[in-house]
XYZ file of C-alpha atoms in Angstrom:
786
model
C 9.782 3.549 -6.653
C 11.672 6.046 -8.555
C 14.511 8.191 -6.222
C 16.050 11.659 -6.684
C 19.945 12.195 -5.330
C 18.765 15.923 -5.552
C 16.025 15.475 -2.779
C 18.330 13.020 -1.090
C 21.284 15.589 -0.429
C 18.615 18.009 0.951
C 18.463 15.720 4.300
C 22.190 14.836 4.425
C 25.452 16.452 3.241
C 27.107 14.220 0.524
C 29.492 16.553 -1.237
C 33.068 14.952 -1.887
C 31.497 11.551 -2.294
C 30.812 9.432 -5.512
C 27.264 9.002 -5.926
C 27.357 6.038 -7.821
C 29.121 4.570 -5.272
C 26.758 5.470 -2.639
C 23.846 3.991 -4.784
C 25.552 0.719 -5.422
C 26.265 0.801 -1.720
C 23.105 1.435 -0.844
C 21.433 -1.836 -2.837
C 24.258 -4.045 -0.800
C 23.382 -2.816 2.622
C 19.800 -1.774 2.296
C 17.749 -2.449 -0.812
C 17.907 -3.320 -4.173
C 18.882 -0.906 -6.699
C 17.215 -1.684 -10.350
C 20.327 -2.001 -12.898
C 18.533 1.274 -14.770
C 20.472 4.274 -13.419
C 18.985 7.599 -14.921
C 20.788 10.831 -15.581
C 18.650 13.294 -15.964
C 19.725 16.806 -17.923
C 22.870 15.847 -18.881
C 22.286 15.857 -22.132
C 20.717 18.839 -22.838
C 22.588 22.726 -22.884
C 22.384 26.293 -24.037
C 18.933 26.197 -23.165
C 17.982 29.640 -21.836
C 15.055 32.114 -20.345
C 13.510 34.048 -22.989
C 10.958 36.836 -23.393
C 8.625 37.426 -26.084
C 8.945 40.962 -27.511
C 6.351 40.754 -30.267
C 4.137 38.253 -32.951
C 3.150 38.065 -36.227
C 0.951 35.575 -37.994
C 2.906 33.342 -40.394
C 2.103 34.421 -44.088
C 1.738 31.093 -45.252
C 0.686 28.934 -41.903
C -2.304 28.946 -39.969
C -0.532 27.647 -37.188
C 2.331 28.892 -36.816
C 3.506 32.768 -35.271
C 6.861 34.589 -36.273
C 8.641 35.608 -33.380
C 10.801 38.160 -31.918
C 12.598 36.996 -28.382
C 14.832 38.920 -26.242
C 17.711 36.673 -24.417
C 19.326 40.167 -22.734
C 21.588 40.019 -25.976
C 21.990 43.208 -28.202
C 19.725 42.038 -30.663
C 16.289 40.144 -30.649
C 16.019 36.850 -32.418
C 13.541 35.791 -35.194
C 12.117 32.487 -34.612
C 9.342 30.480 -36.109
C 6.751 28.693 -33.628
C 3.392 27.199 -33.473
C 2.988 26.462 -29.660
C -0.861 27.775 -28.685
C 0.071 30.034 -25.701
C 2.464 32.002 -26.823
C 1.847 35.976 -25.810
C 3.457 38.899 -25.588
C 5.724 39.563 -22.469
C 5.901 35.706 -21.670
C 9.017 33.938 -20.803
C 9.904 31.035 -22.059
C 12.634 28.235 -22.312
C 14.801 28.805 -25.418
C 17.259 26.704 -27.107
C 19.480 28.907 -28.811
C 21.616 28.031 -32.139
C 23.863 25.299 -30.965
C 21.619 24.276 -27.987
C 21.412 20.770 -27.465
C 18.226 18.545 -26.538
C 19.279 14.530 -26.267
C 20.748 13.878 -29.961
C 19.834 17.392 -31.580
C 21.817 20.352 -31.701
C 19.741 23.588 -32.642
C 20.650 25.046 -35.974
C 19.188 27.962 -37.921
C 16.482 26.190 -40.223
C 13.510 27.821 -42.868
C 10.020 26.664 -41.565
C 7.458 27.047 -43.897
C 9.670 29.733 -45.696
C 10.740 31.994 -42.747
C 14.282 31.505 -40.977
C 13.506 30.143 -37.395
C 17.109 30.917 -35.582
C 16.350 28.715 -32.353
C 13.267 27.187 -31.036
C 10.708 27.538 -28.032
C 10.293 24.498 -25.565
C 7.452 22.616 -23.835
C 8.546 21.423 -20.299
C 8.376 17.887 -22.483
C 10.756 18.708 -25.085
C 13.132 19.327 -21.986
C 12.270 16.687 -20.228
C 11.196 18.108 -16.875
C 7.391 17.170 -17.884
C 5.109 15.768 -19.676
C 2.864 19.017 -20.811
C 3.157 19.110 -24.462
C -0.110 21.430 -24.737
C 2.642 24.900 -25.314
C 5.826 26.441 -24.444
C 7.070 26.405 -20.765
C 5.764 29.626 -19.205
C 8.185 30.747 -16.496
C 6.497 33.206 -13.758
C 9.914 33.604 -11.866
C 11.753 36.635 -11.300
C 14.665 35.829 -13.445
C 16.975 37.414 -15.532
C 16.646 37.511 -19.188
C 19.557 34.752 -20.693
C 19.915 33.020 -17.753
C 20.749 28.902 -18.059
C 17.745 26.996 -17.309
C 19.896 24.829 -15.370
C 21.153 27.271 -12.931
C 17.767 28.321 -11.804
C 15.889 24.992 -11.785
C 16.822 21.341 -10.818
C 16.853 20.367 -14.032
C 20.252 17.954 -13.798
C 19.970 14.608 -11.589
C 20.454 11.423 -10.304
C 17.442 8.826 -10.473
C 17.714 5.720 -9.430
C 14.691 2.516 -9.318
C 14.121 0.657 -6.076
C 12.807 -2.973 -6.498
C 9.481 -2.199 -4.183
C 9.649 -6.504 -3.348
C 12.512 -5.779 -0.880
C 10.672 -2.659 0.787
C 8.144 -4.731 1.897
C 9.404 -4.983 5.624
C 10.429 -1.351 5.742
C 7.711 1.515 5.663
C 10.084 3.928 6.351
C 11.773 3.624 3.500
C 8.928 4.256 0.988
C 10.180 8.380 1.402
C 12.606 9.995 0.387
C 13.771 11.087 4.373
C 14.028 7.446 5.148
C 16.075 6.761 2.316
C 18.551 9.731 3.148
C 18.744 8.944 6.502
C 19.852 5.413 5.153
C 22.696 7.234 2.894
C 23.350 9.119 6.025
C 24.496 5.986 8.286
C 26.260 4.271 5.216
C 28.232 7.583 4.784
C 28.585 8.511 8.390
C 26.953 11.584 7.832
C 24.401 13.747 9.958
C 21.118 13.791 8.586
C 19.543 16.864 8.729
C 15.904 17.501 10.563
C 13.426 18.673 8.620
C 11.538 21.944 8.615
C 8.500 22.246 10.123
C 5.661 24.641 11.638
C 4.434 25.520 14.679
C 1.010 23.913 14.741
C 0.944 24.834 18.675
C 0.633 28.476 17.317
C -3.522 27.252 16.063
C -4.492 25.216 19.314
C -6.623 28.290 20.126
C -8.818 28.014 16.897
C -12.059 25.481 17.231
C -11.183 22.130 16.187
C -12.316 19.752 12.910
C -15.589 17.995 13.558
C -14.284 14.599 13.140
C -14.329 10.558 14.744
C -12.577 7.695 14.577
C -15.871 4.982 14.924
C -13.978 1.768 13.790
C -10.795 -0.087 14.907
C -9.284 -0.347 11.816
C -8.875 3.446 11.742
C -5.223 3.922 13.873
C -4.568 7.426 13.712
C -6.790 10.748 12.212
C -5.313 14.156 11.813
C -7.016 16.639 10.358
C -6.354 20.974 10.085
C -8.202 23.080 7.713
C -6.556 25.783 5.246
C -8.880 28.994 4.097
C -7.579 31.666 1.594
C -5.517 29.944 -0.911
C -4.186 31.068 -3.756
C -2.074 29.473 -5.762
C -3.189 27.244 -8.715
C 0.263 25.671 -10.293
C 3.629 24.351 -8.489
C 7.100 25.562 -8.391
C 9.106 24.236 -11.094
C 11.231 22.269 -8.712
C 8.603 20.468 -7.311
C 7.235 19.519 -10.324
C 10.205 18.480 -11.754
C 10.868 16.403 -8.715
C 7.202 15.060 -9.103
C 7.961 13.979 -12.102
C 11.348 12.443 -12.219
C 10.053 9.813 -9.401
C 7.038 9.105 -12.082
C 4.082 11.683 -10.800
C 2.363 13.742 -13.228
C 1.632 17.350 -11.880
C -2.265 18.352 -11.383
C -2.436 21.360 -9.107
C -0.750 22.789 -6.459
C -2.908 20.890 -3.859
C -2.802 17.908 -5.124
C 1.061 18.071 -5.796
C 1.766 19.048 -2.524
C 0.007 16.584 -0.603
C 1.957 13.832 -3.728
C 5.184 15.988 -2.673
C 5.178 15.435 1.089
C 3.888 11.502 0.560
C 7.523 10.767 -1.689
C 9.365 13.213 0.821
C 8.244 11.186 4.472
C 6.226 8.736 3.509
C 3.070 9.805 4.638
C -0.226 9.585 2.500
C -2.453 12.739 2.484
C -5.750 13.732 1.360
C -7.383 17.248 0.953
C -10.975 17.926 0.763
C -12.758 20.886 -0.245
C -14.282 21.979 3.384
C -17.510 22.898 1.674
C -17.824 19.061 0.902
C -16.716 17.646 3.882
C -18.336 19.193 7.587
C -18.275 16.118 9.830
C -15.807 13.630 9.287
C -16.380 10.294 10.387
C -14.120 7.102 9.422
C -16.375 3.866 9.776
C -17.637 1.511 7.962
C -21.334 0.219 6.400
C -23.646 -2.249 7.156
C -25.031 -2.814 3.102
C -23.222 -2.610 0.382
C -23.698 0.412 -1.881
C -21.506 2.121 -5.892
C -18.925 4.744 -5.345
C -17.021 7.073 -7.739
C -13.788 7.908 -7.297
C -11.659 10.631 -8.168
C -10.730 8.756 -11.351
C -14.478 8.469 -12.246
C -14.643 4.857 -11.644
C -17.859 3.394 -10.140
C -16.670 0.821 -7.386
C -18.742 -1.357 -5.509
C -18.048 -1.268 -2.060
C -18.547 -3.807 0.149
C -19.182 -4.463 4.331
C -15.564 -4.630 5.121
C -14.075 -1.329 3.533
C -13.316 1.226 5.831
C -14.540 4.594 4.471
C -14.013 8.509 5.080
C -17.408 10.197 5.559
C -18.925 13.375 5.830
C -21.566 12.406 8.327
C -23.029 9.714 6.648
C -22.206 10.864 3.057
C -18.784 8.408 2.002
C -16.351 10.968 0.715
C -13.345 8.323 -0.186
C -12.076 4.730 0.666
C -9.930 4.907 3.652
C -6.540 4.420 2.278
C -6.973 4.447 -1.359
C -8.722 7.112 -2.891
C -10.854 10.096 -2.727
C -14.364 10.675 -4.079
C -15.163 12.168 -7.252
C -17.968 14.229 -5.203
C -14.921 15.863 -2.568
C -12.415 17.060 -4.532
C -9.922 20.132 -5.353
C -11.855 21.862 -7.850
C -10.898 25.480 -9.240
C -12.983 27.656 -7.021
C -11.670 25.810 -3.979
C -10.563 28.460 -1.223
C -10.726 26.240 2.359
C -9.542 23.066 2.219
C -9.585 20.364 5.135
C -6.046 18.189 5.073
C -6.419 14.776 6.347
C -2.829 12.666 7.686
C -4.238 9.146 8.724
C -3.375 5.997 9.261
C -4.840 2.151 9.108
C -5.050 -1.365 9.743
C -2.275 -2.275 6.978
C -4.123 -5.658 6.456
C -7.998 -4.200 5.745
C -6.211 -2.058 3.197
C -4.610 -4.518 1.154
C -7.809 -6.703 1.527
C -9.410 -3.443 -0.265
C -7.246 -3.210 -2.692
C -7.755 -6.810 -4.062
C -11.194 -6.587 -3.503
C -11.339 -3.484 -5.699
C -8.684 -3.986 -7.868
C -7.665 -0.827 -7.524
C -3.680 -0.279 -5.739
C -2.554 3.348 -5.681
C 0.956 4.861 -4.545
C -1.215 5.986 -1.156
C -2.215 2.536 -0.320
C 1.000 0.490 -1.373
C 2.542 2.814 1.713
C -0.637 2.214 4.349
C 0.543 -1.777 3.362
C 3.148 -1.884 4.637
C 1.997 -0.649 8.163
C 3.205 3.332 8.438
C 4.185 4.703 11.468
C 1.068 6.636 13.157
C 3.524 9.104 14.665
C 4.043 10.225 11.082
C 0.479 11.910 10.707
C 0.916 15.649 12.693
C 4.713 15.584 11.908
C 3.161 15.156 7.636
C 0.682 18.489 8.660
C 3.451 20.371 9.839
C 5.466 19.773 7.041
C 2.727 20.546 5.129
C 1.884 23.858 6.774
C 5.433 24.554 6.702
C 5.870 24.523 2.424
C 2.583 25.980 2.324
C 3.219 29.072 3.538
C 6.579 29.072 1.869
C 5.148 28.952 -1.860
C 1.814 30.690 -0.989
C 2.039 33.062 1.777
C -1.725 34.456 1.917
C -2.662 31.341 3.342
C -4.842 31.049 6.759
C -4.733 28.242 8.783
C -8.744 28.186 10.515
C -8.993 25.266 12.344
C -6.598 24.040 15.359
C -4.857 20.712 14.128
C -8.006 17.666 15.762
C -5.998 14.275 16.563
C -7.346 11.213 17.706
C -4.920 8.433 18.397
C -6.842 5.681 18.703
C -4.250 2.550 18.507
C -0.677 2.895 19.409
C 1.476 0.562 18.345
C 4.041 -0.937 21.000
C 7.820 0.359 21.779
C 10.437 -2.191 21.424
C 13.365 -2.012 23.729
C 16.261 -4.945 23.109
C 19.256 -5.737 25.420
C 22.234 -7.578 24.234
C 25.981 -7.556 25.408
C 29.022 -7.396 23.135
C 29.458 -11.528 23.556
C 26.043 -11.946 21.684
C 27.310 -9.340 18.478
C 30.408 -11.053 18.340
C 28.846 -14.752 18.089
C 26.145 -13.862 15.268
C 28.611 -11.970 13.297
C 31.351 -14.070 14.187
C 34.002 -10.641 13.761
C 35.062 -7.881 16.221
C 33.245 -5.033 15.916
C 34.102 -2.059 18.557
C 31.394 -0.591 20.957
C 31.902 2.479 19.479
C 30.526 1.315 15.975
C 27.577 -0.262 17.242
C 26.821 2.660 19.002
C 27.613 4.828 16.082
C 25.626 2.417 13.247
C 22.675 2.499 15.675
C 22.421 6.351 16.140
C 22.739 7.022 12.718
C 19.708 4.806 12.458
C 17.796 6.461 14.699
C 17.420 3.987 17.144
C 17.999 5.632 20.897
C 21.101 3.968 22.567
C 22.608 2.776 25.913
C 25.787 1.188 26.566
C 27.147 0.044 30.029
C 30.706 -1.804 29.580
C 29.361 -4.225 27.003
C 25.532 -4.192 27.809
C 23.678 -2.332 25.469
C 19.771 -0.919 25.818
C 18.260 0.091 22.799
C 15.067 1.302 21.955
C 13.447 1.211 18.101
C 12.613 4.292 16.508
C 8.645 4.448 16.370
C 9.177 4.348 12.017
C 10.791 0.467 12.677
C 8.584 -0.666 15.473
C 5.352 -1.347 13.285
C 6.686 -4.726 12.450
C 10.349 -4.302 11.497
C 12.194 -4.797 14.051
C 11.084 -6.628 16.613
C 14.110 -9.130 18.324
C 17.903 -9.249 19.089
C 18.643 -10.752 15.868
C 17.238 -7.918 13.956
C 19.192 -5.155 15.430
C 22.512 -7.935 14.871
C 20.988 -7.555 10.791
C 21.501 -3.524 11.150
C 25.221 -2.856 12.614
C 26.159 -5.894 9.777
C 24.138 -4.513 6.749
C 25.844 -0.808 7.538
C 29.412 -2.425 8.315
C 29.145 -3.869 5.072
C 28.852 -7.409 4.514
C 31.500 -7.526 1.872
C 33.893 -6.744 4.775
C 33.492 -9.127 6.408
C 36.416 -11.925 6.492
C 35.629 -14.955 4.920
C 36.652 -18.079 6.954
C 35.429 -21.837 7.075
C 32.511 -21.719 9.653
C 33.190 -24.627 12.520
C 30.041 -26.293 12.850
C 28.820 -29.983 13.275
C 27.191 -31.698 10.259
C 24.989 -34.233 11.000
C 23.258 -36.501 8.021
C 19.663 -35.970 7.747
C 17.217 -39.067 6.918
C 14.625 -38.351 3.954
C 11.055 -38.725 5.327
C 8.844 -41.884 3.995
C 6.834 -39.438 0.816
C 10.193 -37.664 -0.036
C 11.868 -40.738 -0.916
C 9.164 -42.511 -2.232
C 8.790 -39.376 -4.773
C 12.694 -39.411 -5.510
C 12.442 -43.256 -6.288
C 8.921 -42.791 -8.173
C 10.305 -40.072 -10.294
C 13.933 -41.750 -11.132
C 11.548 -44.698 -12.264
C 9.644 -43.053 -14.940
C 12.115 -41.522 -16.247
C 14.992 -44.133 -16.590
C 12.770 -47.058 -16.953
C 9.552 -45.694 -19.074
C 10.823 -42.663 -20.419
C 8.430 -40.131 -19.462
C 8.327 -36.400 -19.117
C 8.178 -34.437 -15.659
C 6.716 -31.638 -15.647
C 5.687 -28.991 -13.337
C 2.406 -26.868 -12.803
C 0.175 -24.628 -10.333
C -2.083 -26.017 -8.000
C -4.671 -23.907 -10.070
C -7.014 -25.366 -12.853
C -7.065 -24.015 -15.805
C -10.668 -22.720 -16.160
C -10.943 -21.334 -19.729
C -8.886 -24.909 -20.521
C -11.102 -27.068 -18.898
C -14.056 -25.374 -20.456
C -12.928 -25.856 -23.743
C -11.773 -29.471 -22.649
C -15.644 -30.135 -21.607
C -14.683 -30.700 -18.050
C -16.487 -29.397 -15.533
C -13.923 -26.896 -12.614
C -14.166 -29.288 -9.457
C -12.942 -28.018 -6.640
C -13.130 -27.187 -2.743
C -10.986 -24.451 -2.108
C -11.501 -20.883 -4.412
C -9.707 -17.883 -3.824
C -11.676 -14.572 -3.737
C -11.763 -11.553 -5.277
C -9.015 -13.583 -7.504
C -7.264 -11.169 -9.968
C -7.095 -14.116 -12.604
C -10.404 -15.527 -12.954
C -8.954 -18.336 -15.326
C -7.101 -19.676 -12.223
C -8.972 -18.623 -9.353
C -9.610 -22.610 -8.206
C -7.107 -24.904 -6.680
C -7.390 -28.450 -8.313
C -9.207 -31.177 -6.255
C -7.225 -33.964 -9.050
C -4.363 -33.927 -11.207
C -5.382 -34.974 -14.346
C -7.791 -31.970 -15.831
C -4.211 -30.150 -15.853
C -2.341 -33.259 -17.589
C -5.161 -33.231 -20.345
C -4.179 -29.300 -20.497
C -0.460 -30.371 -20.630
C -1.453 -33.171 -23.437
C -3.432 -30.269 -25.450
C -1.084 -27.993 -25.524
C 1.698 -29.905 -26.771
C -0.275 -32.036 -29.296
C 2.460 -31.377 -32.158
C 5.403 -32.785 -30.151
C 5.270 -36.344 -30.743
C 3.020 -39.029 -32.178
C 2.914 -40.591 -28.540
C 4.431 -39.149 -24.847
C 3.904 -40.320 -21.441
C 3.886 -37.094 -18.940
C 3.629 -37.539 -15.181
C 3.977 -34.676 -12.076
C 3.994 -35.263 -8.413
C 2.106 -31.846 -6.934
C -0.693 -30.729 -4.392
C -4.238 -31.171 -4.898
C -6.905 -30.064 -2.087
C -9.333 -32.842 -1.689
C -11.829 -31.839 1.179
C -11.939 -29.619 4.230
C -11.866 -30.719 8.016
C -13.845 -30.416 10.712
C -11.794 -27.102 11.666
C -12.307 -25.430 8.585
C -8.894 -25.870 7.634
C -7.516 -28.002 4.113
C -7.309 -31.310 3.288
C -4.128 -31.497 1.103
C -2.467 -34.000 -0.523
C 0.029 -34.844 -2.462
C -0.046 -37.202 -5.846
C 1.097 -38.431 -8.912
C -0.604 -37.586 -11.869
C 0.556 -39.697 -14.917
C -0.703 -39.363 -18.458
C 0.076 -41.321 -21.318
C -0.923 -40.187 -25.003
C -0.844 -42.569 -28.184
C -2.065 -41.319 -31.632
C -3.584 -44.666 -33.127
C -2.222 -47.243 -30.557
C -4.332 -50.331 -29.524
C -6.225 -48.847 -26.484
C -5.951 -52.508 -24.804
C -1.980 -51.917 -25.183
C -1.755 -48.382 -24.051
C -3.512 -49.476 -20.558
C -2.205 -52.477 -20.115
C 0.913 -50.473 -20.715
C 0.089 -48.340 -17.424
C -1.146 -51.153 -15.560
C 2.559 -52.308 -16.030
C 3.922 -48.873 -14.704
C 1.908 -48.950 -11.443
C 2.576 -52.749 -10.638
C 6.774 -52.167 -11.379
C 6.418 -48.865 -9.104
C 4.742 -50.840 -6.523
C 6.986 -53.768 -7.000
C 10.352 -51.841 -7.269
C 9.668 -49.870 -3.637
C 7.195 -52.043 -1.737
C 8.174 -55.506 -3.181
C 4.084 -56.377 -3.086
C 1.600 -57.210 -5.436
C -1.092 -54.730 -6.937
C -4.711 -55.616 -7.534
C -7.343 -53.904 -9.415
C -11.223 -53.458 -9.150
C -13.660 -51.832 -11.276
C -14.276 -48.043 -9.337
C -17.630 -45.611 -9.928
C -16.221 -42.657 -11.828
C -15.956 -39.639 -9.324
C -14.909 -36.890 -12.084
C -16.721 -36.310 -15.588
C -13.014 -37.112 -17.415
C -13.274 -40.142 -15.865
C -14.238 -42.858 -18.428
C -17.691 -44.383 -17.218
C -16.723 -48.307 -17.687
C -13.232 -48.329 -18.068
C -11.588 -47.306 -14.087
C -10.248 -49.203 -11.716
C -9.360 -48.693 -8.131
C -5.275 -49.634 -7.883
C -5.051 -51.813 -4.512
C -2.616 -52.828 -2.606
C -2.344 -54.384 1.139
C -6.659 -54.049 0.807
C -5.873 -50.218 0.756
C -7.071 -48.210 -2.289
C -4.237 -46.108 -3.280
C -5.082 -44.321 -6.134
C -6.927 -45.045 -9.786
C -6.114 -46.001 -13.049
C -7.956 -45.128 -16.314
C -9.189 -44.091 -19.953
C -10.433 -40.704 -20.769
C -13.979 -40.351 -20.896
C -14.872 -40.160 -24.617
C -16.945 -37.159 -24.818
C -13.786 -35.347 -23.483
C -11.168 -37.480 -26.006
C -13.673 -35.640 -28.965
C -12.162 -32.241 -28.087
C -9.010 -33.407 -26.906
C -8.003 -34.974 -30.325
C -10.502 -38.018 -31.702
C -7.949 -39.719 -33.214
C -5.540 -40.719 -30.044
C -6.071 -42.561 -26.671
C -5.715 -41.352 -23.066
C -4.745 -43.391 -20.314
C -4.107 -41.917 -17.011
C -3.343 -42.406 -13.148
C -3.398 -41.016 -10.112
C -1.511 -42.406 -7.268
C -1.946 -40.590 -3.378
C 1.738 -40.551 -2.135
C 0.584 -40.550 0.952
C -1.137 -43.819 1.091
C 1.846 -45.004 -1.039
C 4.559 -44.306 1.634
C 2.426 -46.115 4.492
C 2.990 -48.978 2.029
C 4.741 -51.781 4.398
C 8.095 -52.375 2.654
C 7.968 -56.329 2.465
C 11.588 -57.372 2.149
C 12.750 -59.519 0.088
C 13.989 -63.470 0.767
C 15.208 -65.487 -1.113
C 13.685 -68.710 -1.374
C 15.379 -71.629 -3.641
C 14.026 -73.211 -6.779
C 12.398 -77.103 -5.678
C 14.903 -79.701 -6.857
C 11.363 -81.969 -8.146
C 10.553 -81.135 -11.192
C 7.311 -78.406 -11.992
C 4.178 -79.151 -13.187
C 2.398 -76.680 -15.607
C -1.584 -76.868 -16.994
C -2.560 -74.577 -19.403
C -6.690 -73.877 -18.693
C -8.355 -72.116 -21.481
C -11.839 -70.482 -20.137
C -14.405 -68.967 -22.113
C -14.651 -65.590 -21.132
C -13.342 -61.863 -21.424
C -12.761 -60.854 -17.903
C -9.931 -61.842 -16.138
C -11.157 -61.010 -12.565
C -12.936 -64.157 -11.515
C -10.952 -66.797 -12.729
C -8.285 -64.739 -10.534
C -10.257 -64.894 -7.929
C -10.970 -68.622 -8.380
C -7.677 -69.142 -8.210
C -6.958 -67.754 -5.025
C -10.074 -69.090 -3.598
C -8.146 -72.531 -4.138
C -5.881 -71.375 -1.507
C -3.143 -73.844 -3.259
C 0.034 -73.741 -1.808
C 1.398 -75.852 -4.881
C 0.476 -73.453 -6.896
C 3.375 -71.029 -7.266
C 2.971 -69.007 -10.558
C 0.035 -68.074 -12.440
C 0.562 -66.365 -16.086
C -2.388 -64.956 -18.529
C -0.243 -66.831 -22.082
C -3.527 -66.046 -24.549
C -6.520 -64.157 -24.571
C -9.005 -64.370 -27.686
C -11.366 -61.795 -28.219
C -14.453 -62.230 -30.331
C -17.942 -60.857 -30.251
C -18.912 -64.554 -29.237
C -16.527 -67.333 -27.496
C -13.652 -64.440 -26.124
C -11.509 -66.621 -24.008
C -8.568 -66.475 -21.482
C -6.113 -69.170 -21.298
C -3.867 -69.053 -17.707
C -0.809 -71.086 -16.946
C -0.643 -73.012 -13.361
C 2.606 -73.857 -12.705
C 2.592 -76.719 -9.749
C 5.692 -77.292 -7.351
C 7.119 -78.739 -3.955
C 10.260 -78.533 -2.227
C 10.301 -81.845 -0.582
C 8.840 -84.111 -3.471
C 7.727 -84.890 -6.908
C 4.048 -84.275 -7.218
C 1.450 -86.348 -8.640
C -1.240 -85.670 -11.336
C -4.063 -86.774 -9.077
C -2.994 -84.167 -6.550
C -2.741 -81.345 -8.948
C -5.617 -82.613 -11.590
C -7.498 -82.425 -8.238
C -6.968 -78.516 -7.504
C -8.029 -77.498 -11.203
C -11.247 -79.516 -11.538
C -12.051 -77.504 -8.117
C -11.222 -74.164 -9.589
C -13.413 -74.958 -13.069
C -15.990 -76.199 -10.827
C -16.093 -72.859 -9.300
C -16.000 -71.186 -12.419
C -18.772 -72.649 -14.115
C -21.227 -71.855 -10.894
C -20.676 -68.408 -12.140
C -20.929 -69.763 -15.823
C -17.116 -69.324 -16.973
C -16.461 -72.735 -19.006
C -13.328 -74.636 -19.775
C -12.934 -74.395 -23.272
C -12.891 -77.416 -25.019
């Protein structure tokens, strides 16, 4: 939001003070000021008021004219001008020879063969508006030759405040609210605004108006007629332009001016088109054309301003095209209202249309402003257009009152939370300059929060401490070491495991950690042929590509792999992130923290890659939980998972995740010359695994017996199961020592290590165990290789 120091100085006397230091102090105490401070008008000089005395057509140009202008000197000045709006008797802005406009210095120069001794300027060339349709038309009664800076407030300092820092301060969305802060900082009195006495019109009939929906907190209106002025005063147009607004017409400029001055959005309707004002929502959806000519879809949750049953404006956002002020408008109905902040914010999101008015309504405006803004509007209207006539009494319906906030505290409370000694007079003076009503008896304070701070900002005693200290100046605090007990905090099991998992993946396996958003990237998934799976979808998303919260980590990582295909022929990535896997019976999200790992290889044997991922999972479980991992075949849940090569990761009989290959159709679109193996682990389930304590067991003093068995099978799982079913305590270790792959007669060789700590084993008892394993496997068709 752009702010004018000239405007602020209308309400607080800052003479003798450094403007830049005040702005810097405002940034430290109230809201962040952007670095780019603009010094408007400082780069122009020598521009005066001139009158066009004669006009002749240029002999060699159809667009140019030869003018003689009077700047109050003895002789007229010859000027060549191409503006279409020149006329005899017109007063305009004239840059004399030697004048400066930015880096340009005006000098005599020939234009199409004729000498021009100066330049008639447009408002845009001077830098006071964006109007470049013609030269400036000065209608005010000013003497010729008067410097333009002497009659108009062209020189100004404009600074910008970051909107995010004003989110909780609706009172700061106005120059008067900002001036209140400057008054507190500078310890200068704040001047009161001038208002018209609306009670003078109490005998006039009221406007037919009614609030029919609780989303409207207050609605005030007044009717005028006999409005003759169409163009705003120059200084008003300059201030609007400097603050980022375009001058439209007198009435529209007035509402915008009041919004920037007091923070209260207002809207003027043509009274001929708005006779019976009703504020309500509709039962059915419909389309509505707003002032910008755009057809917008209105749903049943959007509050509307209506003429009877006909909508004429979207409440708090924008008026309708059919009720706008036009050239022949002579009677208007002025609206000043407040609405439910959340309702306005949701409506702007649904309509994808945020305006200067809606940004203020979203911040919980003070309802007390509505009638004050109308009184200020009438005062300015009478000042600039003295012939106007008020034809109704103030019509006001106050449907919802914010509760008054009163807070009590003592001096000891202030000293405790500030850590410094601030005297009572400073506390009282600071709060009073900010608009708080303060009563102080001894060291006890009672504070009544002003209405413009009580809508959502100041609600507890700690907020009062902030008000005192920020104006006192955080940079004025003495720096000292605080005395406070510090206690070590144990990490939660999930966080501890998460940190350890990351260390292992980076240090032991050289994987790269990535960070992503919780959304499915819809466009990228579509290019990979992956369905957009998700439980939660954001309504009215501003970006349709990120509107669904992911259900699994892997599609996100596949998008990241695709974006890094040129990085290296092989790499591995991982991330611990959030997913939403379902909804509870209370309609709440089931949010889980998952570890996603993806290995990308170009031209590598997929079996080796698969077993590499298997080793990673086994290492994580072994290092952190000291337990064994088993794998079982799993049916695919998502379309990116391989229909055959997908296994559940099991620890202590519980499934904690999955490991698998990417579906061939997805790999074809990702990189048909590469392979991708993924794993996804539920970190909450991983943390819940009991940590098996390591116990030292001494090696046997007696020799071990190793038996090698080779089975005709391509699958290890049934072999492993048969060994486990043998339930022999003498088997200390099982190793796969060889795998032979062929179209027929594939085989797997295993080595069984037998040992006992108390004796030497005999061949007969070992053979009895191996024979039992061989017999069990023969029953399922797996034979011993001869």
